[in-house]
Amino acid sequence: MAKGKKQPKRILIVGGGYVGLYTALGLQKKLRSLEASVTVVDPQPHMTYQPFLPEAAAGSIEPRHVVVPLRKVLKRCHVLTGRVTKIDHATKTATVEAIDGHTDTVEYDLLISALGSVSRLLPIPGLEERGVGFKTVGEAIYLRNHVLSRLDLAESTSDPELRRKLLSFVVIGGGYAGVEALAELEDMARYAVRYYDTISAKDMRWVLVEASNRIMPEVSAKMGVYTVKVLERRGIEVFLDTRAKSLENGHVILDDGTEFDADTIIWTAGVKANPMLANTDLPLDQRGRVRCTAELQVEGLSDAWAAGDNAAVPDLSRTAEDPTATCSPSAQHAVRQAKRLVPNVLAALRGKKQKPYVHKYQGSVASLGLYKGVTDVLGVIRLKGFLAWGLHRAYHLSRMPTFNRKVRIMFDWLGAFVFRREVISMGQIQDPKTEFTRAAKS
Ligand SMILES: Cc1cc2nc3c(=O)[nH]c(=O)nc-3n(C[C@H](O)[C@H](O)[C@H](O)COP(=O)(O)OP(=O)(O)OC[C@H]3O[C@@H](n4cnc5c(N)ncnc54)[C@H](O)[C@@H]3O)c2cc1C
């Protein structure tokens, strides 16, 4: 670089999920040549489209199609596969730990924190050992294989108690993630049992446990009640105002005195901001989120931004009724905040004024299994059943990043419609060395 020439600024995006991917896509398109370089760091080499995880778990979509490979789409960015373990904004450095454990220091000029959230666990005995979250594609694939392999095991045992345990499935947490995971997995298992001689749908026990008095706070109370009815009509037991007290050894004890054994416990009772943020010098609120201005700038810093689940962004659409309101953790906000971040970061680079983020939450669409759904748009368009399910698919397909992924998902749906679902457990993937070790010993 010739002396006196401006060095390109180094933009570091920490996290390649919704916010990270969309922001990087926008910046790589809009940045002028040599204006800035963009580095994205994420422990996964892909972005995960989380709203499609329930369909991936149910086998309606190929798991590889609900993720977007970062290197393939971020051709003008530098992608690092590793976990950021520390950010020292005072010295503008981030520590990155690679999968093999070695660490590197990355220097930057501008920072975008897009670390998302993680499952919020409670101190319930047995939860950590027996529970499985539902936030990653790994968990979705694991649960699919696990549920199907419970059917295989139940068919192959003559012990009635063990069989009952194997065929009992519990989801704890009734937000959209929990309800969709439960509804899709139950739907898949209900379809799968036709291939088993000794198992019918009524032999399975599916249970939803929710601590508050309603499920799906993302839709209206009326739609929440409707969803409970739909689930109960399918034989799913819904416990409202109920908490899990113990899950030790798969023995579920609820605080209303109900007790039963279950071999599958899915934990979807809330998320919290990425705890890595505690290892940074960024200002955090009492919920551990990065405190931001409405322009998505980190409070007090002109060269750092945050958005999505890890950020406390003022919700300007609600400040009239509650001046402290912040945006809820949702894909709807994450995607739109990323779209606002791009011009704001460019404005900062070019010495222009940044604009605030304003978006009124538009409601939710949720799938309750094949051809079943519930939709609540602005409290005006409330749909149930097939129409709601169609809207859910259309909406999420339109939001899925890249044309390539959209087309692949459409082919998955078409294939599943023509040839019906695949209900094979590929549980071996979870333990690939077993056969090889057995062969070595023989
Ligand atoms: C099953 C499910 C269904 C959902 N359905 C809906 C829905 O229908 N509608 C809706 O609006 N929202 C939905 N959501 C919520 C939505 O997916 C999130 O709000 C959204 O993903 C938030 O985007 P984000 O970029 O903040 O975080 P994420 O998309 O989670 O991205 C965070 C990224 O940071 C990376 N990361 C984590 N730690 C580190 C680290 N130390 N260093 C570097 N990178 C790191 C992660 O690997 C990840 O890629 C759903 C969520 C789930 C789990």
Short mmCIF file of C-alpha atoms and ligand atoms in Angstrom, two decimals:
data_model
loop_
_atom_site.label_atom_id
_atom_site.label_comp_id
_atom_site.label_asym_id
_atom_site.label_seq_id
_atom_site.Cartn_x
_atom_site.Cartn_y
_atom_site.Cartn_z
CA MET A 1 0.00 0.00 0.00
CA ALA A 2 1.48 3.37 -1.04
CA LYS A 3 2.33 5.75 1.82
CA GLY A 4 -0.52 8.15 2.65
CA LYS A 5 -3.15 5.88 1.06
CA LYS A 6 -6.06 4.99 3.33
CA GLN A 7 -5.90 1.43 4.68
CA PRO A 8 -9.16 -0.53 4.27
CA LYS A 9 -10.99 -0.80 7.60
CA ARG A 10 -11.20 -4.31 9.07
CA ILE A 11 -14.77 -5.27 9.98
CA LEU A 12 -15.12 -8.25 12.30
CA ILE A 13 -18.50 -10.00 12.50
CA VAL A 14 -18.69 -12.34 15.46
CA GLY A 15 -21.31 -15.02 14.73
CA GLY A 16 -22.51 -16.17 11.32
CA GLY A 17 -26.20 -16.78 12.09
CA TYR A 18 -29.11 -14.67 10.90
CA VAL A 19 -27.55 -11.31 11.76
CA GLY A 20 -24.00 -12.29 10.86
CA LEU A 21 -24.86 -13.83 7.49
CA TYR A 22 -27.33 -11.17 6.36
CA THR A 23 -25.00 -8.35 7.43
CA ALA A 24 -22.01 -9.90 5.69
CA LEU A 25 -24.07 -10.50 2.52
CA GLY A 26 -25.15 -6.86 2.52
CA LEU A 27 -21.70 -5.49 3.19
CA GLN A 28 -19.96 -7.62 0.54
CA LYS A 29 -22.47 -6.28 -1.99
CA LYS A 30 -22.31 -2.61 -1.00
CA LEU A 31 -18.71 -2.00 0.11
CA ARG A 32 -16.57 -0.14 -2.40
CA SER A 33 -13.33 -1.72 -3.49
CA LEU A 34 -10.66 -1.29 -0.74
CA GLU A 35 -13.15 0.50 1.52
CA ALA A 36 -13.15 -2.32 4.08
CA SER A 37 -12.54 -6.04 4.53
CA VAL A 38 -15.05 -8.29 6.28
CA THR A 39 -14.17 -11.29 8.47
CA VAL A 40 -16.90 -13.57 9.84
CA VAL A 41 -16.12 -15.93 12.73
CA ASP A 42 -18.42 -18.80 13.70
CA PRO A 43 -17.72 -22.25 15.19
CA GLN A 44 -20.02 -23.71 12.49
CA PRO A 45 -19.11 -23.31 8.80
CA HIS A 46 -22.77 -22.55 8.11
CA MET A 47 -25.73 -20.40 9.10
CA THR A 48 -28.71 -22.37 10.44
CA TYR A 49 -32.24 -21.40 9.43
CA GLN A 50 -33.75 -22.34 12.82
CA PRO A 51 -37.48 -22.06 11.95
CA PHE A 52 -37.01 -25.03 9.58
CA LEU A 53 -35.37 -27.25 12.24
CA PRO A 54 -38.69 -28.88 13.25
CA GLU A 55 -39.32 -29.85 9.59
CA ALA A 56 -35.75 -31.15 9.31
CA ALA A 57 -36.29 -33.24 12.47
CA ALA A 58 -39.52 -34.60 11.00
CA GLY A 59 -37.84 -35.56 7.73
CA SER A 60 -39.79 -33.14 5.51
CA ILE A 61 -36.58 -31.25 4.65
CA GLU A 62 -33.09 -32.63 4.18
CA PRO A 63 -31.03 -31.30 7.17
CA ARG A 64 -28.24 -30.04 4.88
CA HIS A 65 -30.77 -27.78 3.16
CA VAL A 66 -31.69 -25.82 6.31
CA VAL A 67 -28.14 -24.56 6.61
CA VAL A 68 -26.34 -22.09 4.35
CA PRO A 69 -22.60 -22.69 3.80
CA LEU A 70 -20.85 -19.45 4.77
CA ARG A 71 -17.83 -19.83 2.49
CA LYS A 72 -19.98 -20.55 -0.56
CA VAL A 73 -22.13 -17.44 -0.21
CA LEU A 74 -19.67 -15.01 1.38
CA LYS A 75 -17.19 -15.04 -1.48
CA ARG A 76 -15.89 -11.52 -0.77
CA CYS A 77 -15.54 -12.10 2.99
CA HIS A 78 -12.97 -13.99 5.00
CA VAL A 79 -14.62 -16.81 6.97
CA LEU A 80 -12.92 -18.22 10.08
CA THR A 81 -14.26 -21.42 11.61
CA GLY A 82 -13.72 -21.04 15.33
CA ARG A 83 -15.26 -19.87 18.58
CA VAL A 84 -14.57 -16.33 19.78
CA THR A 85 -13.68 -16.72 23.45
CA LYS A 86 -12.81 -13.12 24.31
CA ILE A 87 -13.26 -9.63 22.87
CA ASP A 88 -11.14 -6.77 24.15
CA HIS A 89 -12.65 -3.79 22.41
CA ALA A 90 -10.24 -1.42 24.18
CA THR A 91 -7.39 -2.95 22.13
CA LYS A 92 -9.69 -4.02 19.23
CA THR A 93 -8.74 -7.68 19.46
CA ALA A 94 -10.74 -10.91 19.56
CA THR A 95 -9.44 -14.30 20.65
CA VAL A 96 -10.56 -17.14 18.37
CA GLU A 97 -10.35 -20.79 19.40
CA ALA A 98 -10.25 -23.27 16.51
CA ILE A 99 -11.88 -26.73 16.66
CA ASP A 100 -8.49 -28.31 17.44
CA GLY A 101 -8.11 -26.04 20.48
CA HIS A 102 -5.41 -23.67 19.20
CA THR A 103 -6.09 -19.96 19.64
CA ASP A 104 -5.42 -16.94 17.45
CA THR A 105 -5.83 -13.22 17.96
CA VAL A 106 -7.76 -11.29 15.33
CA GLU A 107 -7.36 -7.52 15.12
CA TYR A 108 -10.16 -5.32 13.84
CA ASP A 109 -11.30 -1.72 13.45
CA LEU A 110 -15.09 -2.17 13.52
CA LEU A 111 -16.98 -4.83 15.46
CA ILE A 112 -20.40 -6.40 14.88
CA SER A 113 -21.58 -8.65 17.69
CA ALA A 114 -24.03 -11.26 16.32
CA LEU A 115 -23.54 -14.07 18.83
CA GLY A 116 -27.22 -15.01 19.21
CA SER A 117 -28.54 -16.91 22.20
CA VAL A 118 -28.16 -20.29 23.87
CA SER A 119 -30.65 -22.58 25.70
CA ARG A 120 -31.46 -21.32 29.20
CA LEU A 121 -31.14 -24.24 31.59
CA LEU A 122 -32.63 -24.33 35.09
CA PRO A 123 -31.19 -26.18 38.10
CA ILE A 124 -33.46 -29.22 37.71
CA PRO A 125 -31.89 -32.54 38.76
CA GLY A 126 -31.20 -34.68 35.68
CA LEU A 127 -31.83 -31.90 33.14
CA GLU A 128 -28.25 -31.57 31.94
CA GLU A 129 -27.75 -35.36 31.64
CA ARG A 130 -31.12 -36.32 30.14
CA GLY A 131 -32.29 -33.18 28.31
CA VAL A 132 -31.64 -32.27 24.67
CA GLY A 133 -32.02 -28.73 23.33
CA PHE A 134 -33.57 -27.77 19.99
CA LYS A 135 -31.47 -24.95 18.57
CA THR A 136 -28.95 -26.58 16.26
CA VAL A 137 -29.14 -28.80 13.19
CA GLY A 138 -27.14 -31.40 15.16
CA GLU A 139 -29.84 -31.52 17.84
CA ALA A 140 -32.59 -31.77 15.20
CA ILE A 141 -30.88 -34.70 13.43
CA TYR A 142 -30.10 -36.37 16.76
CA LEU A 143 -33.73 -36.12 17.88
CA ARG A 144 -35.05 -37.51 14.63
CA ASN A 145 -32.76 -40.54 14.88
CA HIS A 146 -33.39 -40.86 18.60
CA VAL A 147 -37.20 -40.85 18.32
CA LEU A 148 -37.19 -43.39 15.48
CA SER A 149 -34.68 -45.60 17.28
CA ARG A 150 -36.98 -45.57 20.39
CA LEU A 151 -39.65 -47.13 18.18
CA ASP A 152 -37.15 -49.77 16.97
CA LEU A 153 -36.13 -50.57 20.55
CA ALA A 154 -39.71 -50.67 21.82
CA GLU A 155 -40.67 -53.11 19.06
CA SER A 156 -37.74 -55.33 20.04
CA THR A 157 -38.29 -55.61 23.80
CA SER A 158 -40.63 -57.82 25.79
CA ASP A 159 -40.28 -55.70 28.96
CA PRO A 160 -43.53 -53.68 29.23
CA GLU A 161 -42.05 -51.07 31.61
CA LEU A 162 -39.07 -50.40 29.37
CA ARG A 163 -41.37 -50.26 26.35
CA ARG A 164 -43.54 -47.64 28.08
CA LYS A 165 -40.47 -45.54 28.89
CA LEU A 166 -39.13 -45.82 25.34
CA LEU A 167 -42.47 -44.68 23.94
CA SER A 168 -42.80 -41.65 26.25
CA PHE A 169 -41.61 -38.32 24.84
CA VAL A 170 -41.62 -35.02 26.75
CA VAL A 171 -41.09 -31.46 25.57
CA ILE A 172 -40.56 -28.87 28.31
CA GLY A 173 -41.26 -25.30 27.15
CA GLY A 174 -44.28 -24.23 25.11
CA GLY A 175 -42.91 -21.43 22.92
CA TYR A 176 -42.97 -21.87 19.12
CA ALA A 177 -39.73 -23.87 19.13
CA GLY A 178 -41.10 -26.38 21.66
CA VAL A 179 -44.58 -26.63 20.17
CA GLU A 180 -43.30 -27.02 16.60
CA ALA A 181 -40.67 -29.57 17.64
CA LEU A 182 -43.28 -31.61 19.52
CA ALA A 183 -45.94 -31.38 16.82
CA GLU A 184 -43.58 -32.28 13.96
CA LEU A 185 -41.87 -35.15 15.78
CA GLU A 186 -45.18 -36.59 16.98
CA ASP A 187 -46.58 -36.34 13.45
CA MET A 188 -43.53 -38.17 12.09
CA ALA A 189 -43.71 -40.91 14.75
CA ARG A 190 -47.47 -41.33 14.18
CA TYR A 191 -46.74 -41.90 10.48
CA ALA A 192 -43.79 -44.22 11.22
CA VAL A 193 -45.65 -46.63 13.52
CA ARG A 194 -47.55 -48.07 10.52
CA TYR A 195 -44.32 -49.98 9.72
CA TYR A 196 -44.19 -51.59 13.19
CA ASP A 197 -46.14 -54.76 14.04
CA THR A 198 -46.61 -54.17 17.76
CA ILE A 199 -46.77 -50.38 18.08
CA SER A 200 -49.75 -48.18 17.34
CA ALA A 201 -50.18 -44.42 17.85
CA LYS A 202 -52.04 -44.94 21.13
CA ASP A 203 -49.05 -46.79 22.60
CA MET A 204 -47.00 -43.58 22.45
CA ARG A 205 -47.20 -40.90 25.09
CA TRP A 206 -46.36 -37.33 24.02
CA VAL A 207 -46.33 -34.68 26.74
CA LEU A 208 -45.89 -30.89 26.64
CA VAL A 209 -45.03 -29.13 29.91
CA GLU A 210 -45.32 -25.34 30.15
CA ALA A 211 -44.72 -23.22 33.27
CA SER A 212 -47.12 -20.39 32.32
CA ASN A 213 -50.86 -20.63 31.77
CA ARG A 214 -50.66 -20.58 27.97
CA ILE A 215 -48.52 -21.85 25.11
CA MET A 216 -47.10 -19.96 22.11
CA PRO A 217 -46.94 -16.41 23.54
CA GLU A 218 -45.96 -15.37 19.99
CA VAL A 219 -49.61 -15.74 18.84
CA SER A 220 -52.80 -14.37 20.42
CA ALA A 221 -54.24 -16.00 23.55
CA LYS A 222 -57.14 -17.31 21.44
CA MET A 223 -54.76 -19.01 18.99
CA GLY A 224 -52.79 -20.41 21.92
CA VAL A 225 -55.97 -22.02 23.27
CA TYR A 226 -56.78 -23.35 19.80
CA THR A 227 -53.29 -24.86 19.52
CA VAL A 228 -53.72 -26.67 22.86
CA LYS A 229 -57.03 -28.10 21.58
CA VAL A 230 -55.41 -29.29 18.34
CA LEU A 231 -52.61 -30.99 20.24
CA GLU A 232 -55.00 -32.59 22.73
CA ARG A 233 -57.22 -33.88 19.93
CA ARG A 234 -54.13 -35.72 18.68
CA GLY A 235 -53.76 -37.35 22.10
CA ILE A 236 -50.89 -35.11 23.22
CA GLU A 237 -51.03 -34.29 26.95
CA VAL A 238 -50.55 -30.58 27.66
CA PHE A 239 -49.63 -29.52 31.20
CA LEU A 240 -50.04 -25.75 31.73
CA ASP A 241 -48.97 -23.87 34.88
CA THR A 242 -46.70 -26.83 35.55
CA ARG A 243 -42.96 -27.12 36.15
CA ALA A 244 -40.59 -30.06 35.95
CA LYS A 245 -39.12 -30.78 39.41
CA SER A 246 -36.79 -33.66 38.55
CA LEU A 247 -35.71 -35.58 35.44
CA GLU A 248 -33.17 -37.86 37.07
CA ASN A 249 -32.56 -41.11 35.14
CA GLY A 250 -35.43 -40.17 32.85
CA HIS A 251 -37.94 -40.28 35.71
CA VAL A 252 -40.03 -37.16 35.18
CA ILE A 253 -41.56 -35.54 38.27
CA LEU A 254 -43.83 -32.54 37.71
CA ASP A 255 -44.78 -30.07 40.44
CA ASP A 256 -48.46 -31.12 40.27
CA GLY A 257 -47.43 -34.59 41.48
CA THR A 258 -47.47 -36.32 38.05
CA GLU A 259 -44.64 -38.86 37.66
CA PHE A 260 -43.66 -41.06 34.74
CA ASP A 261 -40.59 -42.41 32.94
CA ALA A 262 -39.54 -40.97 29.58
CA ASP A 263 -36.54 -41.77 27.44
CA THR A 264 -36.76 -38.55 25.41
CA ILE A 265 -36.72 -35.17 27.13
CA ILE A 266 -36.55 -32.08 24.91
CA TRP A 267 -35.79 -28.78 26.65
CA THR A 268 -37.08 -25.64 24.92
CA ALA A 269 -37.90 -23.52 27.97
CA GLY A 270 -36.32 -20.29 26.87
CA VAL A 271 -33.08 -18.80 25.66
CA LYS A 272 -30.53 -16.40 27.12
CA ALA A 273 -27.99 -14.14 25.44
CA ASN A 274 -24.73 -15.87 24.52
CA PRO A 275 -22.76 -16.17 27.79
CA MET A 276 -19.50 -15.45 25.93
CA LEU A 277 -20.48 -11.77 26.13
CA ALA A 278 -19.44 -11.81 29.80
CA ASN A 279 -15.90 -12.25 28.46
CA THR A 280 -15.94 -8.93 26.62
CA ASP A 281 -15.66 -5.29 27.67
CA LEU A 282 -18.93 -4.42 25.89
CA PRO A 283 -21.68 -2.88 28.08
CA LEU A 284 -24.32 -5.49 29.02
CA ASP A 285 -27.83 -5.16 30.46
CA GLN A 286 -29.16 -7.19 33.40
CA ARG A 287 -30.10 -10.03 30.99
CA GLY A 288 -26.54 -10.26 29.68
CA ARG A 289 -27.36 -8.66 26.29
CA VAL A 290 -25.23 -5.96 24.65
CA ARG A 291 -26.77 -2.55 25.38
CA CYS A 292 -27.51 -0.80 22.10
CA THR A 293 -28.88 2.45 20.77
CA ALA A 294 -31.77 2.44 18.32
CA GLU A 295 -29.13 2.77 15.54
CA LEU A 296 -27.84 -0.66 16.72
CA GLN A 297 -24.60 0.90 17.93
CA VAL A 298 -23.18 -0.45 21.15
CA GLU A 299 -23.85 2.18 23.81
CA GLY A 300 -20.92 4.56 24.16
CA LEU A 301 -18.95 3.08 21.23
CA SER A 302 -18.85 4.58 17.75
CA ASP A 303 -17.10 1.56 16.21
CA ALA A 304 -19.18 -1.37 17.49
CA TRP A 305 -22.69 -2.62 16.70
CA ALA A 306 -24.83 -5.50 17.93
CA ALA A 307 -28.12 -7.00 16.74
CA GLY A 308 -30.31 -10.08 17.06
CA ASP A 309 -30.77 -12.28 20.13
CA ASN A 310 -27.54 -11.06 21.80
CA ALA A 311 -28.55 -7.37 21.70
CA ALA A 312 -30.85 -5.20 23.82
CA VAL A 313 -32.19 -2.97 21.04
CA PRO A 314 -34.84 -0.37 21.98
CA ASP A 315 -38.17 -1.35 20.44
CA LEU A 316 -39.27 2.03 19.08
CA SER A 317 -42.65 0.61 18.02
CA ARG A 318 -43.50 0.10 21.71
CA THR A 319 -41.67 2.92 23.50
CA ALA A 320 -44.87 5.02 23.76
CA GLU A 321 -46.42 2.39 26.06
CA ASP A 322 -43.12 1.22 27.63
CA PRO A 323 -40.01 3.43 27.26
CA THR A 324 -37.74 0.55 28.36
CA ALA A 325 -39.12 -1.95 25.79
CA THR A 326 -36.51 -3.89 23.83
CA CYS A 327 -36.93 -6.10 20.75
CA SER A 328 -37.83 -9.74 21.42
CA PRO A 329 -35.42 -12.49 20.33
CA SER A 330 -36.84 -13.52 16.96
CA ALA A 331 -35.77 -14.12 13.40
CA GLN A 332 -38.15 -11.37 12.35
CA HIS A 333 -36.10 -8.76 14.24
CA ALA A 334 -32.74 -10.39 13.52
CA VAL A 335 -33.17 -10.24 9.73
CA ARG A 336 -34.51 -6.70 9.71
CA GLN A 337 -31.88 -5.44 12.13
CA ALA A 338 -29.19 -6.91 9.85
CA LYS A 339 -30.75 -4.98 6.93
CA ARG A 340 -30.51 -1.76 9.00
CA LEU A 341 -26.99 -2.57 10.18
CA VAL A 342 -25.59 -2.61 6.65
CA PRO A 343 -26.42 1.04 5.76
CA ASN A 344 -25.53 2.14 9.29
CA VAL A 345 -22.06 0.60 9.14
CA LEU A 346 -21.58 2.07 5.64
CA ALA A 347 -22.77 5.47 6.95
CA ALA A 348 -20.22 5.29 9.78
CA LEU A 349 -17.46 4.44 7.28
CA ARG A 350 -18.49 7.31 5.02
CA GLY A 351 -19.06 9.92 7.76
CA LYS A 352 -22.83 10.00 7.24
CA LYS A 353 -25.75 9.87 9.65
CA GLN A 354 -27.08 6.52 10.84
CA LYS A 355 -30.80 5.75 11.03
CA PRO A 356 -32.68 4.09 13.90
CA TYR A 357 -34.18 0.61 13.67
CA VAL A 358 -37.98 0.60 13.80
CA HIS A 359 -40.13 -2.46 13.21
CA LYS A 360 -43.51 -3.43 14.56
CA TYR A 361 -43.67 -7.16 15.32
CA GLN A 362 -45.92 -8.69 12.67
CA GLY A 363 -47.04 -11.90 14.36
CA SER A 364 -46.13 -15.52 13.87
CA VAL A 365 -46.63 -18.53 11.68
CA ALA A 366 -46.16 -22.03 13.09
CA SER A 367 -46.38 -25.54 11.74
CA LEU A 368 -48.06 -28.25 13.83
CA GLY A 369 -47.08 -31.15 11.57
CA LEU A 370 -47.84 -31.99 7.95
CA TYR A 371 -50.81 -29.93 6.63
CA LYS A 372 -51.52 -28.44 10.09
CA GLY A 373 -50.59 -24.98 11.35
CA VAL A 374 -51.54 -21.78 13.10
CA THR A 375 -50.95 -18.19 11.98
CA ASP A 376 -51.49 -14.83 13.62
CA VAL A 377 -50.55 -11.81 11.52
CA LEU A 378 -50.90 -8.45 13.29
CA GLY A 379 -53.81 -9.91 15.27
CA VAL A 380 -55.90 -9.50 12.09
CA ILE A 381 -55.22 -12.50 9.87
CA ARG A 382 -55.71 -15.55 12.07
CA LEU A 383 -55.59 -18.82 10.19
CA LYS A 384 -55.76 -22.41 11.32
CA GLY A 385 -55.13 -25.79 9.75
CA PHE A 386 -54.06 -26.27 6.13
CA LEU A 387 -54.10 -22.57 5.13
CA ALA A 388 -51.97 -21.59 8.13
CA TRP A 389 -49.56 -24.42 7.37
CA GLY A 390 -49.31 -23.26 3.73
CA LEU A 391 -48.60 -19.70 4.87
CA HIS A 392 -45.95 -20.96 7.30
CA ARG A 393 -44.16 -22.76 4.47
CA ALA A 394 -44.50 -19.87 2.01
CA TYR A 395 -43.29 -17.29 4.54
CA HIS A 396 -40.25 -19.23 5.69
CA LEU A 397 -39.33 -20.26 2.15
CA SER A 398 -39.35 -16.58 1.16
CA ARG A 399 -37.03 -15.79 4.12
CA MET A 400 -34.63 -18.69 3.56
CA PRO A 401 -31.34 -17.19 2.34
CA THR A 402 -30.18 -17.96 -1.20
CA PHE A 403 -32.04 -19.17 -4.28
CA ASN A 404 -30.11 -22.46 -4.13
CA ARG A 405 -31.56 -23.33 -0.67
CA LYS A 406 -35.09 -22.26 -1.64
CA VAL A 407 -35.06 -24.57 -4.67
CA ARG A 408 -33.58 -27.51 -2.75
CA ILE A 409 -36.23 -27.17 -0.03
CA MET A 410 -39.01 -27.05 -2.63
CA PHE A 411 -37.68 -30.29 -4.14
CA ASP A 412 -37.56 -31.86 -0.65
CA TRP A 413 -41.22 -30.96 -0.11
CA LEU A 414 -42.16 -32.27 -3.55
CA GLY A 415 -40.27 -35.53 -2.93
CA ALA A 416 -41.94 -36.01 0.46
CA PHE A 417 -45.35 -35.31 -1.11
CA VAL A 418 -44.86 -37.86 -3.89
CA PHE A 419 -42.95 -40.59 -2.01
CA ARG A 420 -44.11 -39.74 1.56
CA ARG A 421 -41.77 -39.30 4.49
CA GLU A 422 -38.54 -41.22 5.03
CA VAL A 423 -38.69 -42.84 8.47
CA ILE A 424 -35.30 -44.50 8.83
CA SER A 425 -33.24 -43.99 11.95
CA MET A 426 -29.62 -43.21 11.05
CA GLY A 427 -28.57 -43.46 14.69
CA GLN A 428 -25.27 -45.11 13.66
CA ILE A 429 -24.04 -41.65 12.68
CA GLN A 430 -23.93 -40.81 16.38
CA ASP A 431 -21.55 -43.68 17.07
CA PRO A 432 -19.63 -44.43 13.85
CA LYS A 433 -16.80 -46.41 15.49
CA THR A 434 -18.97 -49.19 17.00
CA GLU A 435 -18.90 -51.58 14.00
CA PHE A 436 -15.22 -50.94 13.33
CA THR A 437 -14.30 -51.63 16.98
CA ARG A 438 -16.41 -54.80 16.95
CA ALA A 439 -14.64 -55.95 13.77
CA ALA A 440 -11.25 -55.26 15.36
CA LYS A 441 -12.14 -57.45 18.33
CA SER A 442 -13.46 -60.39 16.28
C1 LIG B 1 -36.51 -24.27 16.61
C2 LIG B 1 -36.59 -22.78 16.46
C3 LIG B 1 -37.62 -22.22 15.70
C4 LIG B 1 -37.70 -20.84 15.56
N1 LIG B 1 -38.72 -20.32 14.82
C5 LIG B 1 -38.83 -19.00 14.67
C6 LIG B 1 -39.89 -18.44 13.92
O1 LIG B 1 -40.76 -19.16 13.40
N2 LIG B 1 -39.95 -17.08 13.79
C7 LIG B 1 -39.02 -16.25 14.37
O2 LIG B 1 -39.12 -15.03 14.23
N3 LIG B 1 -37.99 -16.75 15.08
C8 LIG B 1 -37.87 -18.09 15.26
N4 LIG B 1 -36.84 -18.60 16.00
C9 LIG B 1 -35.86 -17.68 16.63
C10 LIG B 1 -34.78 -17.26 15.64
O3 LIG B 1 -34.23 -18.38 15.00
C11 LIG B 1 -33.67 -16.46 16.37
O4 LIG B 1 -34.28 -15.36 16.99
C12 LIG B 1 -32.60 -15.98 15.39
O5 LIG B 1 -31.86 -17.10 14.96
C13 LIG B 1 -31.64 -14.97 16.03
O6 LIG B 1 -30.64 -14.63 15.11
P1 LIG B 1 -29.16 -14.28 15.63
O7 LIG B 1 -28.35 -13.94 14.44
O8 LIG B 1 -29.24 -13.30 16.73
O9 LIG B 1 -28.64 -15.63 16.29
P2 LIG B 1 -28.29 -17.01 15.57
O10 LIG B 1 -29.01 -17.15 14.28
O11 LIG B 1 -28.50 -18.06 16.61
O12 LIG B 1 -26.75 -16.85 15.25
C14 LIG B 1 -25.76 -16.82 16.24
C15 LIG B 1 -24.49 -17.39 15.64
O13 LIG B 1 -23.41 -17.17 16.56
C16 LIG B 1 -22.58 -18.30 16.53
N5 LIG B 1 -21.80 -18.34 17.77
C17 LIG B 1 -22.19 -18.78 18.98
N6 LIG B 1 -21.17 -18.64 19.86
C18 LIG B 1 -20.14 -18.12 19.18
C19 LIG B 1 -18.80 -17.74 19.53
N7 LIG B 1 -18.36 -17.88 20.78
N8 LIG B 1 -18.00 -17.24 18.57
C20 LIG B 1 -18.45 -17.07 17.30
N9 LIG B 1 -19.70 -17.39 16.91
C21 LIG B 1 -20.52 -17.91 17.84
C22 LIG B 1 -23.56 -19.47 16.40
O14 LIG B 1 -22.90 -20.64 15.90
C23 LIG B 1 -24.57 -18.90 15.42
O15 LIG B 1 -24.24 -19.20 14.09
C24 LIG B 1 -36.73 -19.99 16.17
C25 LIG B 1 -35.69 -20.55 16.93
C26 LIG B 1 -35.62 -21.93 17.08
C27 LIG B 1 -34.49 -22.53 17.90
#
